[in-house]
Amino acid sequence: MLHPLIADPSATRHILKKFKLRAVKGLGQNFLIDAQIVRRIVDAAEISEGEDVLEIGAGIGSLTQGLLEAGANVTAIELDKKLPAVLKETLAGYENFRLIEGDVLKINLSELMPKTFKVAANLPYYITTQILLALLEKNLPATKIVTMVQREVAERMTAVPGSKIYGALSVAVQLRSEPRIAFDVPPESFLPPPEITSSVVVCDVRKPPFEIRDEEFFTKVVRAAFAQRRKTLLNSLIGAGFNREKILSALEVSGVDASRRAETLSLEEFAKLSAALQN
Ligand code: SAM
């Protein structure tokens, strides 16, 4: 069956008009209208026939269609109650498509995707970070996470220690994956065009490169350390309620100078520090 292309300016306008829809800004709706970009996202995800893919925010199906055409079994989550009726029509005839209606942050993803899968998504901007953390911190069987995010978020995901934008998100992403910015996407590739440049980030998921005994505690320490970026580690951790003597001894055990700031610590130093603080 030949399906009309959804990721196209006039097709998208036609679909929105037909269903009397307007992109909802509050839901981060910027629909892809550039088939080339859809293709490049599908290529970046290295989809092979029969592979399970989770898409977050199906919209009217622009990226979903590319994933289905590549042979993926797509499970898509969509919050907007008006869109299932649209998707039923735009993706009619594709058999390997399953739509889950609801909020990605409230759905139990381990239950939904119990076997190995990949993620491909043009994420809603207002909850990008929460979604990325939900995907990474729950140790799901995801092998590759390919997401379209704001350029600035992509830079934070891939930032290295010592850079001004290295922070809790960089640590969370790099602890569990190897991220890289695949390519940038200009506002004209979307309807409506967002005010920012977007980037597609590919995260190859892997186990942390060193042992983290208690990931929850590790995350708590990292967030506390970055909570007040301009303070020294010692003061940030005191500010987060840790005991001063305990911090000083943990810093010594882990070989980290008390005057350093969070943004200079490598992932491994954070791991040593959190282990020492927990002892
Ligand atoms: N995938 C489509 C595309 O590329 O054209 C739409 C992408 S649009 C940037 C983000 C989509 O996420 C919207 O369809 C929006 O309704 C949906 N969305 C927003 N918040 C959501 C949430 N909490 N859970 C699931 N989907 C959500």
CSV table of N, CA, C and O and ligand atoms in Angstrom, one decimal, residues 27-32 55-64 77-80 83 102-105 122-127 131 190, ligand 1:
chain,number,residue,atom,x,y,z
A,27,LEU,N,1.8,22.1,24.7
A,27,LEU,CA,2.2,20.7,24.6
A,27,LEU,C,3.5,20.5,23.8
A,27,LEU,O,3.9,19.4,23.4
A,28,GLY,N,4.1,21.6,23.4
A,28,GLY,CA,5.4,21.6,22.7
A,28,GLY,C,5.2,21.0,21.3
A,28,GLY,O,6.0,20.3,20.7
A,29,GLN,N,4.0,21.3,20.7
A,29,GLN,CA,3.8,20.8,19.3
A,29,GLN,C,4.4,21.6,18.2
A,29,GLN,O,3.9,22.7,17.8
A,30,ASN,N,5.5,21.0,17.7
A,30,ASN,CA,6.1,21.6,16.5
A,30,ASN,C,6.2,20.3,15.6
A,30,ASN,O,7.1,19.5,15.8
A,31,PHE,N,5.4,20.3,14.6
A,31,PHE,CA,5.4,19.1,13.7
A,31,PHE,C,6.4,19.1,12.6
A,31,PHE,O,6.6,20.1,12.0
A,32,LEU,N,7.1,18.0,12.4
A,32,LEU,CA,8.1,17.9,11.4
A,32,LEU,C,7.4,17.9,10.0
A,32,LEU,O,6.5,17.2,9.7
A,55,GLU,N,8.3,5.7,20.4
A,55,GLU,CA,8.3,7.1,20.1
A,55,GLU,C,7.5,7.9,21.1
A,55,GLU,O,6.5,7.4,21.5
A,56,ILE,N,8.1,9.0,21.5
A,56,ILE,CA,7.4,9.8,22.5
A,56,ILE,C,6.8,11.0,21.8
A,56,ILE,O,7.5,11.8,21.2
A,57,GLY,N,5.5,11.2,21.8
A,57,GLY,CA,4.8,12.3,21.2
A,57,GLY,C,4.7,12.1,19.7
A,57,GLY,O,5.5,12.6,18.9
A,58,ALA,N,3.7,11.3,19.3
A,58,ALA,CA,3.5,10.9,17.9
A,58,ALA,C,3.1,12.1,17.0
A,58,ALA,O,3.3,12.1,15.8
A,59,GLY,N,2.4,13.1,17.6
A,59,GLY,CA,1.9,14.2,16.9
A,59,GLY,C,0.9,13.7,15.8
A,59,GLY,O,-0.1,12.9,16.2
A,60,ILE,N,1.1,14.1,14.6
A,60,ILE,CA,0.1,13.6,13.5
A,60,ILE,C,0.8,12.4,12.7
A,60,ILE,O,0.3,12.0,11.7
A,61,GLY,N,2.0,12.0,13.2
A,61,GLY,CA,2.5,10.8,12.7
A,61,GLY,C,3.7,11.0,11.7
A,61,GLY,O,4.2,10.0,11.1
A,62,SER,N,4.3,12.2,11.6
A,62,SER,CA,5.3,12.5,10.7
A,62,SER,C,6.6,11.6,10.8
A,62,SER,O,7.0,11.0,9.8
A,63,LEU,N,7.1,11.5,12.0
A,63,LEU,CA,8.3,10.7,12.3
A,63,LEU,C,7.9,9.2,12.4
A,63,LEU,O,8.6,8.3,11.9
A,64,THR,N,6.7,9.0,13.0
A,64,THR,CA,6.2,7.6,13.1
A,64,THR,C,6.2,6.9,11.7
A,64,THR,O,6.6,5.7,11.6
A,77,ILE,N,3.7,7.0,22.2
A,77,ILE,CA,2.9,7.6,23.3
A,77,ILE,C,2.5,9.0,22.9
A,77,ILE,O,3.3,9.8,22.4
A,78,GLU,N,1.2,9.4,23.1
A,78,GLU,CA,0.7,10.7,22.8
A,78,GLU,C,-0.2,11.2,23.8
A,78,GLU,O,-1.2,10.5,24.2
A,79,LEU,N,0.0,12.4,24.3
A,79,LEU,CA,-0.9,12.9,25.4
A,79,LEU,C,-2.1,13.7,24.9
A,79,LEU,O,-3.2,13.6,25.5
A,80,ASP,N,-2.0,14.3,23.7
A,80,ASP,CA,-3.1,15.2,23.2
A,80,ASP,C,-4.3,14.3,22.8
A,80,ASP,O,-4.1,13.5,21.9
A,83,LEU,N,-5.4,13.8,19.1
A,83,LEU,CA,-4.6,13.2,18.0
A,83,LEU,C,-4.8,11.7,17.7
A,83,LEU,O,-4.6,11.4,16.5
A,102,GLY,N,-1.6,8.9,26.6
A,102,GLY,CA,-1.3,9.3,28.0
A,102,GLY,C,0.0,10.1,28.1
A,102,GLY,O,0.6,10.5,27.1
A,103,ASP,N,0.4,10.4,29.3
A,103,ASP,CA,1.5,11.2,29.6
A,103,ASP,C,2.7,10.3,29.8
A,103,ASP,O,2.7,9.4,30.7
A,104,VAL,N,3.8,10.5,29.0
A,104,VAL,CA,5.0,9.6,29.1
A,104,VAL,C,5.5,9.6,30.5
A,104,VAL,O,6.1,8.6,30.9
A,105,LEU,N,5.4,10.7,31.2
A,105,LEU,CA,6.0,10.7,32.6
A,105,LEU,C,5.2,9.9,33.6
A,105,LEU,O,5.6,9.7,34.7
A,122,ASN,N,10.9,13.2,18.6
A,122,ASN,CA,11.0,14.7,18.5
A,122,ASN,C,10.3,15.2,19.7
A,122,ASN,O,9.1,15.3,19.8
A,123,LEU,N,11.1,15.4,20.8
A,123,LEU,CA,10.6,15.6,22.1
A,123,LEU,C,9.9,16.9,22.3
A,123,LEU,O,10.3,18.0,21.7
A,124,PRO,N,8.8,16.9,23.1
A,124,PRO,CA,8.1,18.2,23.4
A,124,PRO,C,9.1,19.0,24.3
A,124,PRO,O,9.6,18.5,25.3
A,125,TYR,N,9.4,20.3,23.9
A,125,TYR,CA,10.5,21.0,24.6
A,125,TYR,C,10.2,21.3,26.1
A,125,TYR,O,11.2,21.4,26.8
A,126,TYR,N,9.0,21.4,26.5
A,126,TYR,CA,8.7,21.8,27.9
A,126,TYR,C,9.1,20.8,28.9
A,126,TYR,O,9.2,21.1,30.1
A,127,ILE,N,9.3,19.5,28.5
A,127,ILE,CA,9.7,18.4,29.5
A,127,ILE,C,10.8,17.5,28.9
A,127,ILE,O,10.9,16.4,29.4
A,131,ILE,N,12.0,13.8,30.5
A,131,ILE,CA,11.8,12.6,29.7
A,131,ILE,C,13.2,11.9,29.5
A,131,ILE,O,13.3,10.7,29.7
A,190,PHE,N,9.9,22.7,10.7
A,190,PHE,CA,8.7,22.4,11.6
A,190,PHE,C,7.6,23.3,11.3
A,190,PHE,O,7.7,24.4,10.8
B,1,SAM,N1,6.5,13.4,16.5
B,1,SAM,C1,5.8,14.5,15.9
B,1,SAM,C2,6.6,15.2,14.9
B,1,SAM,O1,7.8,14.9,14.8
B,1,SAM,O2,6.0,15.9,14.1
B,1,SAM,C3,5.4,15.5,17.0
B,1,SAM,C4,6.5,16.1,17.8
B,1,SAM,S1,6.0,17.4,18.8
B,1,SAM,C5,7.6,18.3,19.0
B,1,SAM,C6,5.9,16.7,20.5
B,1,SAM,C7,4.6,15.8,20.7
B,1,SAM,O3,4.6,15.3,22.0
B,1,SAM,C8,3.3,16.5,20.5
B,1,SAM,O4,2.5,15.7,19.6
B,1,SAM,C9,2.7,16.6,21.9
B,1,SAM,O5,1.3,16.5,21.9
B,1,SAM,C10,3.3,15.4,22.5
B,1,SAM,N2,3.4,15.5,24.0
B,1,SAM,C11,3.5,16.6,24.8
B,1,SAM,N3,3.6,16.3,26.1
B,1,SAM,C12,3.5,14.9,26.1
B,1,SAM,C13,3.6,14.0,27.2
B,1,SAM,N4,3.7,14.4,28.5
B,1,SAM,N5,3.4,12.7,27.0
B,1,SAM,C14,3.3,12.2,25.7
B,1,SAM,N6,3.3,13.1,24.6
B,1,SAM,C15,3.4,14.4,24.8
